[in-house]
PDB file of C-alpha atoms in Angstrom:
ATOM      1  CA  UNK A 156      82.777 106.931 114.408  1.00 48.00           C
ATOM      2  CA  UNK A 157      81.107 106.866 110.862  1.00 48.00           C
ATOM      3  CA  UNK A 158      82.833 105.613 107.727  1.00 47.00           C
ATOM      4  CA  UNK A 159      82.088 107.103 104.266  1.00 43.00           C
ATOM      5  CA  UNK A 160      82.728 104.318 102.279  1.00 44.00           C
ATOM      6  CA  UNK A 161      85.492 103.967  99.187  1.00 42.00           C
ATOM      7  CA  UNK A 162      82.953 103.728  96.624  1.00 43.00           C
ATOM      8  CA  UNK A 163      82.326 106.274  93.903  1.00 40.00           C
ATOM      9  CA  UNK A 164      79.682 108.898  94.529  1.00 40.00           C
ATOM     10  CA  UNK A 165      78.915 112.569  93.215  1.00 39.00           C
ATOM     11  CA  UNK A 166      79.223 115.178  96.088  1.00 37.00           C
ATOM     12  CA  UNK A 167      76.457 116.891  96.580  1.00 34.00           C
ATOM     13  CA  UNK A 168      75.710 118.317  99.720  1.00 33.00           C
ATOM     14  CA  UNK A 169      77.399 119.018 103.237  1.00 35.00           C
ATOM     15  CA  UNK A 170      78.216 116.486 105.449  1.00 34.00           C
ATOM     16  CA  UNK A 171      76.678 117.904 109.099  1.00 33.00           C
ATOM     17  CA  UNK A 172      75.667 121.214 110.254  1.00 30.00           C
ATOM     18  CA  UNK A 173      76.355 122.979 113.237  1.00 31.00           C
ATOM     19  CA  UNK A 174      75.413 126.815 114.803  1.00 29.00           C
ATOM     20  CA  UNK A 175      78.285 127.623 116.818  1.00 30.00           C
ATOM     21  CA  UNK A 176      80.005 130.834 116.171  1.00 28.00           C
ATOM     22  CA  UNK A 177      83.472 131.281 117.995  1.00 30.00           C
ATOM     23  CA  UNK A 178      86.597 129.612 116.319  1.00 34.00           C
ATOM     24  CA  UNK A 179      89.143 129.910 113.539  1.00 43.00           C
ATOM     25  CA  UNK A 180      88.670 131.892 110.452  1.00 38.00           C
ATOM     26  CA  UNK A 181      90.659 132.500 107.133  1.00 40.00           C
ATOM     27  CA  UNK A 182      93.915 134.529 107.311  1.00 40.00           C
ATOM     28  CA  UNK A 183      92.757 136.024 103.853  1.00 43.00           C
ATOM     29  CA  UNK A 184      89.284 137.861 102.922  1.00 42.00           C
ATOM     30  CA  UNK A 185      87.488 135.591 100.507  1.00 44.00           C
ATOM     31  CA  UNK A 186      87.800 136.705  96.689  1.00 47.00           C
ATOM     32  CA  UNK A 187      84.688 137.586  94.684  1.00 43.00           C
ATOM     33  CA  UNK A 188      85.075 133.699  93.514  1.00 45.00           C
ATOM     34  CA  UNK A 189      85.353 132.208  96.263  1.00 45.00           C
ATOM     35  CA  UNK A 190      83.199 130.307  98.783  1.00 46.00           C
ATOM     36  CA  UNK A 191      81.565 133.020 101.418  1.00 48.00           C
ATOM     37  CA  UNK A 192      83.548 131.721 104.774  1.00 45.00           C
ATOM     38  CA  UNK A 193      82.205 130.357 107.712  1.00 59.00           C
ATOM     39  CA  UNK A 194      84.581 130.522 110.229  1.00 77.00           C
ATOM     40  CA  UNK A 195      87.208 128.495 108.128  1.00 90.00           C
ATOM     41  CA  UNK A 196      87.646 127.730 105.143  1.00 94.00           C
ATOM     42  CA  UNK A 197      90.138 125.026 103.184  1.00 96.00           C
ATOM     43  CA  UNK A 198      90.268 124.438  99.755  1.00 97.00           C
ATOM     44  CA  UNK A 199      91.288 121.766  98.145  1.00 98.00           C
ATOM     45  CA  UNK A 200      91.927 121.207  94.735  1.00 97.00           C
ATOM     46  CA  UNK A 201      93.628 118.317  91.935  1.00 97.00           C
ATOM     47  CA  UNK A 202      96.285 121.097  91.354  1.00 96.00           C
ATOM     48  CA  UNK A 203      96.192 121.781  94.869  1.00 96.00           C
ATOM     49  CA  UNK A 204      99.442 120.325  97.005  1.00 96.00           C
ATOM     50  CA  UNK A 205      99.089 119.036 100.797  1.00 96.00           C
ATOM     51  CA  UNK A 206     102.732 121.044 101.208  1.00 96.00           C
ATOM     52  CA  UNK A 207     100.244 124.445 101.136  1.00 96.00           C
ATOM     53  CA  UNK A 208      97.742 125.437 103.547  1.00 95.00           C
ATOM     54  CA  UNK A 209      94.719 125.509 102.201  1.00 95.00           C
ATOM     55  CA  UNK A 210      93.058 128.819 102.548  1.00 93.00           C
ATOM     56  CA  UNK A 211      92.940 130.332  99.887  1.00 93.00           C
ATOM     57  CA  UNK A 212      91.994 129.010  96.273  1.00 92.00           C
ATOM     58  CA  UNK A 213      94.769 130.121  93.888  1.00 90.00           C
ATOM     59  CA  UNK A 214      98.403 129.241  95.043  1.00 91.00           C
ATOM     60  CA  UNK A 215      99.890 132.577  96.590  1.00 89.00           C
ATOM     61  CA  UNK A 216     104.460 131.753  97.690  1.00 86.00           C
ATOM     62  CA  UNK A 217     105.126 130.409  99.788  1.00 90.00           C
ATOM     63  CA  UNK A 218     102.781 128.028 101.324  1.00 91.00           C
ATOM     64  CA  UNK A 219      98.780 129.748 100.338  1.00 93.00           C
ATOM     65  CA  UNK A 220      97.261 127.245  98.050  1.00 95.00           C
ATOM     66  CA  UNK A 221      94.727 124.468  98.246  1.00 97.00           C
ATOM     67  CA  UNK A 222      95.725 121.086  99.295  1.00 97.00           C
ATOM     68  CA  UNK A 223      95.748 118.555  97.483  1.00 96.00           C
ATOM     69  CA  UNK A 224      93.181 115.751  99.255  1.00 96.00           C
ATOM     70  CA  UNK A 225      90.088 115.526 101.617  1.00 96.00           C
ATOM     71  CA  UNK A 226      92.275 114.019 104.240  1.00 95.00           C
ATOM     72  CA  UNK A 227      94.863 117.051 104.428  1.00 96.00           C
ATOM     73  CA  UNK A 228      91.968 119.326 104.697  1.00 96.00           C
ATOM     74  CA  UNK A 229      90.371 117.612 107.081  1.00 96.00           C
ATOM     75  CA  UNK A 230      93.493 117.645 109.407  1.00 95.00           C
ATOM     76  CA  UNK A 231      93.928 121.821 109.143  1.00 94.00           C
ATOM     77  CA  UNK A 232      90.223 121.927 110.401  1.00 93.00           C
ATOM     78  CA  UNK A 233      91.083 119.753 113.074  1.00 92.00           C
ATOM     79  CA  UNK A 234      94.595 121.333 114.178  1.00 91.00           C
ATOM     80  CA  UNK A 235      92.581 124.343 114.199  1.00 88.00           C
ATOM     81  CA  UNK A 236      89.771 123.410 116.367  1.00 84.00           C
ATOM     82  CA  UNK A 237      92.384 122.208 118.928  1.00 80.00           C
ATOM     83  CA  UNK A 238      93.796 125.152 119.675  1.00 76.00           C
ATOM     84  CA  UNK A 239      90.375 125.858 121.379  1.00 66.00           C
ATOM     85  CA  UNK A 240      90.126 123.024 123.008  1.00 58.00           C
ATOM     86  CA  UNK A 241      85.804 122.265 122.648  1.00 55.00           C
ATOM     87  CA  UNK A 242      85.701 123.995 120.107  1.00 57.00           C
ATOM     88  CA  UNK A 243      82.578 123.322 117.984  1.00 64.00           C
ATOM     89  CA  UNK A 244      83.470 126.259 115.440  1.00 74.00           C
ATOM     90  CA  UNK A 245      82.061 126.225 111.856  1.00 84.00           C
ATOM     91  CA  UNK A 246      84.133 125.053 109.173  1.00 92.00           C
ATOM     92  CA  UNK A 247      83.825 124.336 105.531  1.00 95.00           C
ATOM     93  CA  UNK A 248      86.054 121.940 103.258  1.00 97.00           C
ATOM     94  CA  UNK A 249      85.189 123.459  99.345  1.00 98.00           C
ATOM     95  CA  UNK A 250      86.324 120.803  97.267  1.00 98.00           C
ATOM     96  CA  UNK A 251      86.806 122.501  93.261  1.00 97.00           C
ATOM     97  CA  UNK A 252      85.799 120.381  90.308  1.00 97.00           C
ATOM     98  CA  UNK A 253      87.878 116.897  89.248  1.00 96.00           C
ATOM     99  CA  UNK A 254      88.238 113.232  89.945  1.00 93.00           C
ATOM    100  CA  UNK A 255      89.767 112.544  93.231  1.00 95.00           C
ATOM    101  CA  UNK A 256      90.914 109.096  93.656  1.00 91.00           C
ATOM    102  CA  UNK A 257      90.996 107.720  97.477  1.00 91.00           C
ATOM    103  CA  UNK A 258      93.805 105.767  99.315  1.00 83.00           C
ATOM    104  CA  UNK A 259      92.350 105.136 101.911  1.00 84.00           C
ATOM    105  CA  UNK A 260      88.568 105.835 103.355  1.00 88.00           C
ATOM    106  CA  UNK A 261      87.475 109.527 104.646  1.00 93.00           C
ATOM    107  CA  UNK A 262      86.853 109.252 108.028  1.00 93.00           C
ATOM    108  CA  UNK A 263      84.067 111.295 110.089  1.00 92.00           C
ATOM    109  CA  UNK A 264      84.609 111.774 113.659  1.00 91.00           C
ATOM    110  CA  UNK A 265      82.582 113.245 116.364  1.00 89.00           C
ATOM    111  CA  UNK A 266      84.390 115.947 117.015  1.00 86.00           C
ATOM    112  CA  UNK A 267      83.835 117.054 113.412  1.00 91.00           C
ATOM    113  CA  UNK A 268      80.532 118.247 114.148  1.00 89.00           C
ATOM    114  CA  UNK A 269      79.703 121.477 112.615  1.00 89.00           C
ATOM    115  CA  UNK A 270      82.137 120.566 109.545  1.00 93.00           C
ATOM    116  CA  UNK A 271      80.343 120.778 105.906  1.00 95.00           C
ATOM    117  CA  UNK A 272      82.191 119.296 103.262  1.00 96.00           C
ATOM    118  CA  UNK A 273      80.645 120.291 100.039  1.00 97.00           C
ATOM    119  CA  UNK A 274      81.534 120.966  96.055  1.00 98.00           C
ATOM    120  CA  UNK A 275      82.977 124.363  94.818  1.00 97.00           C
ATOM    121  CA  UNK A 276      79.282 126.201  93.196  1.00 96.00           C
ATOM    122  CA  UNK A 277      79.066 125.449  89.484  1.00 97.00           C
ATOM    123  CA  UNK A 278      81.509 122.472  89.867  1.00 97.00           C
ATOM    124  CA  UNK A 279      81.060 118.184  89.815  1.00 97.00           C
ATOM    125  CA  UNK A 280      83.159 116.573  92.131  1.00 97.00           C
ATOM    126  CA  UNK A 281      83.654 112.414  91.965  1.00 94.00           C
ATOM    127  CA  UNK A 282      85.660 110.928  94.626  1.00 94.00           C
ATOM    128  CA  UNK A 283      86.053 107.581  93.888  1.00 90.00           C
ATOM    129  CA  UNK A 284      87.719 104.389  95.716  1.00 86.00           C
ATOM    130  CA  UNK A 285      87.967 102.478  92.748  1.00 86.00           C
ATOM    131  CA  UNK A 286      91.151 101.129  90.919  1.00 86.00           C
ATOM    132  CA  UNK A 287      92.072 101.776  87.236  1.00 87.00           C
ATOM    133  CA  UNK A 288      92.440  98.253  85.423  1.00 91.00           C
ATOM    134  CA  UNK A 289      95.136  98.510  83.076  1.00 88.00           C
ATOM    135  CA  UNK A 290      97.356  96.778  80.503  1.00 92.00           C
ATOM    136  CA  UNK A 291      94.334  95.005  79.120  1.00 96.00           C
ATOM    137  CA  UNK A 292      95.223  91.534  76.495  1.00 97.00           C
ATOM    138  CA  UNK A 293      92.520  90.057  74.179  1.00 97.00           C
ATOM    139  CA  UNK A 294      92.275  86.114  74.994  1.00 96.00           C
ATOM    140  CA  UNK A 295      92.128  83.688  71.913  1.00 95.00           C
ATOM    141  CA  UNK A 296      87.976  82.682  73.193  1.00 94.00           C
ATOM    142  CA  UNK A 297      87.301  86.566  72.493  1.00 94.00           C
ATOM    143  CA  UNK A 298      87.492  87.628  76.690  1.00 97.00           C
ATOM    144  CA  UNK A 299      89.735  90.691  77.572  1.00 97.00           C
ATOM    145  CA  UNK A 300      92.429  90.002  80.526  1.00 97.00           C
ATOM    146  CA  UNK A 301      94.365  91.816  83.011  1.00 97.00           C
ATOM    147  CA  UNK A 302      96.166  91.535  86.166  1.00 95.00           C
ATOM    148  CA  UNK A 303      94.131  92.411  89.282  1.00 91.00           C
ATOM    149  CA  UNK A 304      95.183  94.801  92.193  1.00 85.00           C
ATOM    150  CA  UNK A 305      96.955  92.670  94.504  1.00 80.00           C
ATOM    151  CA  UNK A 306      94.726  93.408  97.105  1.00 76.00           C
ATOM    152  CA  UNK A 307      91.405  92.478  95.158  1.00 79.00           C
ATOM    153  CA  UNK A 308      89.247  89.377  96.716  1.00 72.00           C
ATOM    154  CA  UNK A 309      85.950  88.324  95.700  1.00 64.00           C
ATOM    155  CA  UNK A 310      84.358  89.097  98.944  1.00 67.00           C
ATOM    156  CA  UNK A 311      85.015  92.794  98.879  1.00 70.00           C
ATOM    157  CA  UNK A 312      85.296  93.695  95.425  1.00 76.00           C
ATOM    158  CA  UNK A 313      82.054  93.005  93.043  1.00 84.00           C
ATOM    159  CA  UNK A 314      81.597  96.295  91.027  1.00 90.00           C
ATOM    160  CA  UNK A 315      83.100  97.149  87.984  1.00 93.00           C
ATOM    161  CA  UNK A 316      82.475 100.065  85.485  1.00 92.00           C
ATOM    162  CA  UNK A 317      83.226 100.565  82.175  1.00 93.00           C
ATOM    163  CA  UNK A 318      82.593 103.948  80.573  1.00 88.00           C
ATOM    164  CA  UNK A 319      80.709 104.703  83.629  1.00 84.00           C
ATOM    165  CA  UNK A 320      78.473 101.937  83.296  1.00 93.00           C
ATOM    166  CA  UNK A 321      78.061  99.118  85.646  1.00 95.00           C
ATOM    167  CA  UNK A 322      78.507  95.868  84.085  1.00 96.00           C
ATOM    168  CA  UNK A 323      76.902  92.437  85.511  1.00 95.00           C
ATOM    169  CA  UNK A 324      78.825  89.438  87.222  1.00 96.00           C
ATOM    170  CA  UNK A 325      78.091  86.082  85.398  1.00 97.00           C
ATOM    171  CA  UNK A 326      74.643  84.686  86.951  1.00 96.00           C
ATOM    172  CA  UNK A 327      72.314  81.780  86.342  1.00 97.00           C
ATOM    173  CA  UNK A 328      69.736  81.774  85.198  1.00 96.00           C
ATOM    174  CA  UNK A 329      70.572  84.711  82.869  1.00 91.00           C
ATOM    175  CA  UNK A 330      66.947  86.547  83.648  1.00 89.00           C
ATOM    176  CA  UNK A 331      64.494  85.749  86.780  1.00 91.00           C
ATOM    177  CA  UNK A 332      65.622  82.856  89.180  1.00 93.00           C
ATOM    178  CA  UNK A 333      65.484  79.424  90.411  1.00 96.00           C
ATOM    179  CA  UNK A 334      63.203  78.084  93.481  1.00 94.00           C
ATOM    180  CA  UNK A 335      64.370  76.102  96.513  1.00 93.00           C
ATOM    181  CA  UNK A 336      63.062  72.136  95.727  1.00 92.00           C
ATOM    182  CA  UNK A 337      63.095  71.880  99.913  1.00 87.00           C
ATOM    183  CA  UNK A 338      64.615  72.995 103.239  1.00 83.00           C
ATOM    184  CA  UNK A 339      66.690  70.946 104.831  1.00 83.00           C
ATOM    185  CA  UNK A 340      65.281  68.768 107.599  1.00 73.00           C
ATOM    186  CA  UNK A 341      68.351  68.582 109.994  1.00 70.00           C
ATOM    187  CA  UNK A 342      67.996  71.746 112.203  1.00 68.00           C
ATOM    188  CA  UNK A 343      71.958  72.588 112.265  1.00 70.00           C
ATOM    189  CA  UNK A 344      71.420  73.274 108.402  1.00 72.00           C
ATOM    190  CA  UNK A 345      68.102  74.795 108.179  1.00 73.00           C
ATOM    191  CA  UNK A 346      69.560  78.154 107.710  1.00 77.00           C
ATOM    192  CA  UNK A 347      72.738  77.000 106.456  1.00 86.00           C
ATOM    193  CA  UNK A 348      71.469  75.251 102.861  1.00 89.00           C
ATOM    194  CA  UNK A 349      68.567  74.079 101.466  1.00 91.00           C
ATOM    195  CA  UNK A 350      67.727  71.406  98.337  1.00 93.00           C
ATOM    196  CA  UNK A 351      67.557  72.589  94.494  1.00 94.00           C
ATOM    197  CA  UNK A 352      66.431  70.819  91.407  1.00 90.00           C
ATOM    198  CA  UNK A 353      68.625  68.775  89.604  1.00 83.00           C
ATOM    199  CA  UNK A 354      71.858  70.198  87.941  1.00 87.00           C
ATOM    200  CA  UNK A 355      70.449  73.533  88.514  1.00 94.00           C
ATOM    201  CA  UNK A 356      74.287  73.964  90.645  1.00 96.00           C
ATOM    202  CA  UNK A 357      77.137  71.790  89.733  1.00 96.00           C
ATOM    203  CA  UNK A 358      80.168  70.967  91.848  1.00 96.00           C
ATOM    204  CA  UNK A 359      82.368  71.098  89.644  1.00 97.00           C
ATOM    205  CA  UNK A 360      82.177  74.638  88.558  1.00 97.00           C
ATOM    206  CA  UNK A 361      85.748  76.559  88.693  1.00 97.00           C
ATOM    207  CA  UNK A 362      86.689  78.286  92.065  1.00 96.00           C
ATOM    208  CA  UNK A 363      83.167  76.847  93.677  1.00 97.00           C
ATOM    209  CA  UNK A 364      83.639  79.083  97.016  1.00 95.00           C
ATOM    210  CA  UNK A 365      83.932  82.025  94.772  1.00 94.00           C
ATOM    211  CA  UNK A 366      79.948  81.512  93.469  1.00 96.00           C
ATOM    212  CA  UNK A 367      77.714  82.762  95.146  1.00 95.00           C
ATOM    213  CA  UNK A 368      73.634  82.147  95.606  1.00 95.00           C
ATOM    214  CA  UNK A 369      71.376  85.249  95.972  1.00 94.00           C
ATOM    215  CA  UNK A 370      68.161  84.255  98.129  1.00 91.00           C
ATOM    216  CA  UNK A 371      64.817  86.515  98.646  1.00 89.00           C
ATOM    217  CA  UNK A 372      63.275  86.294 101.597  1.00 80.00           C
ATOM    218  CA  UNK A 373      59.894  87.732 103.005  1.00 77.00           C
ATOM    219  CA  UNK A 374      61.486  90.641 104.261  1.00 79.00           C
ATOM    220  CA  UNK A 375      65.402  90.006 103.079  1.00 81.00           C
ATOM    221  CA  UNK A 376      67.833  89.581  99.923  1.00 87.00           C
ATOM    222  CA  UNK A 377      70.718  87.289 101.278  1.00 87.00           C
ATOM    223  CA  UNK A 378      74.112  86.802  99.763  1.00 90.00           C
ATOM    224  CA  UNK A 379      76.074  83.612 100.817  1.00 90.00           C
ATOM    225  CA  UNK A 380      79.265  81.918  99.527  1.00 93.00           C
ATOM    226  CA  UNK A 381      79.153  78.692  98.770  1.00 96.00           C
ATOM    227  CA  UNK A 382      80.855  75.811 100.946  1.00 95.00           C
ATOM    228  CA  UNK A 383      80.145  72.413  98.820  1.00 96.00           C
ATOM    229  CA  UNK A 384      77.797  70.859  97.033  1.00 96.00           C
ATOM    230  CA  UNK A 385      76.080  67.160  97.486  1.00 95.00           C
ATOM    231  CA  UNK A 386      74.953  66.328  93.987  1.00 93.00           C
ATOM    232  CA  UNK A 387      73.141  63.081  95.264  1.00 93.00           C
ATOM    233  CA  UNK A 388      71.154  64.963  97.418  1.00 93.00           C
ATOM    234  CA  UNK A 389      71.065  68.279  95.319  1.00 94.00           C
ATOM    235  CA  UNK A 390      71.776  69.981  98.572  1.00 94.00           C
ATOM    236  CA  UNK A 391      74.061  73.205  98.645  1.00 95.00           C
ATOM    237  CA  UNK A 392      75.658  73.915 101.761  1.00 93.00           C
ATOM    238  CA  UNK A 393      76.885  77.583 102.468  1.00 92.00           C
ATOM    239  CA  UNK A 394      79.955  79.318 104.431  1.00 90.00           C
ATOM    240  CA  UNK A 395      77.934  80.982 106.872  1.00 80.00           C
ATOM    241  CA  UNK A 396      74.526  80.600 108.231  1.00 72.00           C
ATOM    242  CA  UNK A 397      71.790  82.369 106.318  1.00 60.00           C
ATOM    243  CA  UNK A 398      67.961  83.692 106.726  1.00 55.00           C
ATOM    244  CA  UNK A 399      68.341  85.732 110.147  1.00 53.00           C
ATOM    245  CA  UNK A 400      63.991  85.380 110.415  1.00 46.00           C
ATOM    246  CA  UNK A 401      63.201  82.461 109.155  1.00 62.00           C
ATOM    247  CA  UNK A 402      65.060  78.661 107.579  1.00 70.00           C
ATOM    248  CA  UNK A 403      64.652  78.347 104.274  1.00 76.00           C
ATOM    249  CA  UNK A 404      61.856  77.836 102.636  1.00 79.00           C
ATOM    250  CA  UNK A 405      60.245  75.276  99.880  1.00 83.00           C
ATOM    251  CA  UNK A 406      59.682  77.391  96.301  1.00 87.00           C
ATOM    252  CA  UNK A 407      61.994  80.293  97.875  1.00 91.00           C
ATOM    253  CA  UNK A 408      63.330  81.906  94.882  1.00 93.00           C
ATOM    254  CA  UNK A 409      67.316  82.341  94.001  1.00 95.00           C
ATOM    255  CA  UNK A 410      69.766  82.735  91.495  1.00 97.00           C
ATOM    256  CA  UNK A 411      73.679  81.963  91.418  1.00 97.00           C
ATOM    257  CA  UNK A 412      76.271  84.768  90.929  1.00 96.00           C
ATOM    258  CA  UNK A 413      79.866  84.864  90.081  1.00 95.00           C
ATOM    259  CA  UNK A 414      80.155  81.577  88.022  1.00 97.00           C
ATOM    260  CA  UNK A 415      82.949  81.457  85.823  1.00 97.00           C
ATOM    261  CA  UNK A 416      81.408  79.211  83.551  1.00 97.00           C
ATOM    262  CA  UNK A 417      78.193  81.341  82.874  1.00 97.00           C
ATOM    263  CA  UNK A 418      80.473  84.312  81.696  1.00 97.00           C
ATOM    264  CA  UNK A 419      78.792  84.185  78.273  1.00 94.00           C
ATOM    265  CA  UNK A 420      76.969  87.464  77.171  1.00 94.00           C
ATOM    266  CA  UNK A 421      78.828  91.309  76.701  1.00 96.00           C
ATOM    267  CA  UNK A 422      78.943  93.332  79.454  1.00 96.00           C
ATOM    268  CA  UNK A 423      80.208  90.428  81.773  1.00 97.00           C
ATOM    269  CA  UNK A 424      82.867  90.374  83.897  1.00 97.00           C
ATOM    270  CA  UNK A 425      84.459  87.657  85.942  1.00 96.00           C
ATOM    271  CA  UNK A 426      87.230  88.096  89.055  1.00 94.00           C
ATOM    272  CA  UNK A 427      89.620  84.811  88.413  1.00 94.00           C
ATOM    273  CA  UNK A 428      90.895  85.017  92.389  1.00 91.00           C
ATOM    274  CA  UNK A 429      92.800  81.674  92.172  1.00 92.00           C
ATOM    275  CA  UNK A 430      94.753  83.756  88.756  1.00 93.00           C
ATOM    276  CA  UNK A 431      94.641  86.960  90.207  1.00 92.00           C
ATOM    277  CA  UNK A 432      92.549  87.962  87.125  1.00 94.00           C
ATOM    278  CA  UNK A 433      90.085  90.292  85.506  1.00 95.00           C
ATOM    279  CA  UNK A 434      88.256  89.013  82.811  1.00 97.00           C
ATOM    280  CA  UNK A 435      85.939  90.775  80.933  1.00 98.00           C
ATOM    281  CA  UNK A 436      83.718  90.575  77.991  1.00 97.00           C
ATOM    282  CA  UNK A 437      82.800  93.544  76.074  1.00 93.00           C
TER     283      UNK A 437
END
């Protein structure tokens, strides 16, 4: 089973492609602006409702109208196909210009082959997994606030647009990166920290878990949480083991993301998990 995942992207194309001919097929003709039908067809639209049935593309009483989501859609196509049980028929989900905003993920079966999923001609169509942060307050140090969804964490959530632009998490060093000083000589830690130069990371930075060091390897670009910090030893140890191919290396290059107190220059932004917090500066 193959998961299209919640984040925001511009649909473009169909989704798969199939050549079998017997199935379903519209209960209306197609109007001249409509879609030319393959097999089925189900509109769906953001004045659409998923109390119609989605074949046709202007609401007609009682129940002809497009629905209102992907998911709706994708269940007519489905009921469809099982009343001929392996059924591979063409189908098409025409999706008409708008911002559709998912609640949960679209999910892509199998038994969906010969399904094509694609944008009404002429039209842009954003579906988009993201939240709307509202209710914004301007702190006294200049930062913007807000509550975050309750179901935000810091290990699934690190984008965040403004104005359709990405903004940055808080990193150091602000441009290029650090190097490794030297691996780690016990062999139950050689992929699980290594040694940096002095007060390049400090344990006592807010919500230390939450940071996060970005390593390059020969062939890889690992993220890892951090677990603790040894300042005597200027040793970093990490949640999980790292480097898949190879332990750390000496002069390995890094940087540190998602430290609170490097939230300095506009177009930052900073998830405060322990406050439940969005903090931003613009």
């Amino acid at each position: 089973m193959q998961k299209i995942s919640r984040r925001r992207w511009n649909l473009a194309v169909g989704i798969a492609v199939a050549s079998a001919m017997a199935g379903c097929h519209s209960l209306l003709p197609p109007k001249r602006e409509e879609v030319e039908s393959v097999g089925l067809t189900v509109y769906v639209s953001t004045v659409g409702s998923d109390d119609w049935n989605g074949l046709t593309i202007g609401h007609t009483a009682p129940f002809g109208g497009p629905v209102a989501t992907i998911q709706k859609a994708l269940g007519i196509v489905r009921s469809c196909r099982h009343t001929r049980p392996g059924s591979r028929s063409p189908a098409r989900i025409v999706i008409r210009g708008g911002f559709y905003v998912l609640e949960s993920p679209i999910v892509i079966a199998p038994d969906d082959s010969g399904l094509v999923i694609s944008a009404y001609p002429g039209e842009t169509v954003v579906i988009s997994g993201g939240t709307t942060i509202k209710s914004w307050s301007m702190r006294s140090d200049g930062l913007w606030e807000a509550d975050a969804p309750a179901s935000m964490n810091a290990t699934t959530i690190n984008q965040f647009f403004v104005q359709d632009r990405r903004q940055e998490r808080p990193r150091l060093p602000r441009d290029n990166w650090y190097f490794t000083a030297n691996a780690v000589v016990a062999d139950k830690y050689r992929s699980r920290a290594f040694r940096f130069e002095k007060q390049e990371l400090d344990p006592h930075w807010y919500a230390l878990n939450d940071v996060q060091v970005v390593t390059y390897g020969i062939w890889t670009t690992d993220r890892y949480w951090v677990q603790s910090i040894d300042p005597r030893s200027s040793t970093v140890y990490f949640q999980q083991d790292g480097e898949e191919l190879q332990p750390y290396q000496t002069r390995q290059r890094f940087y540190i993301d998602n430290v609170r107190e490097a939230l300095q220059e506009p177009g930052q932004w900073y998830f405060d998990r322990p406050r439940q917090k969005i903090l931003y500066k613009p």
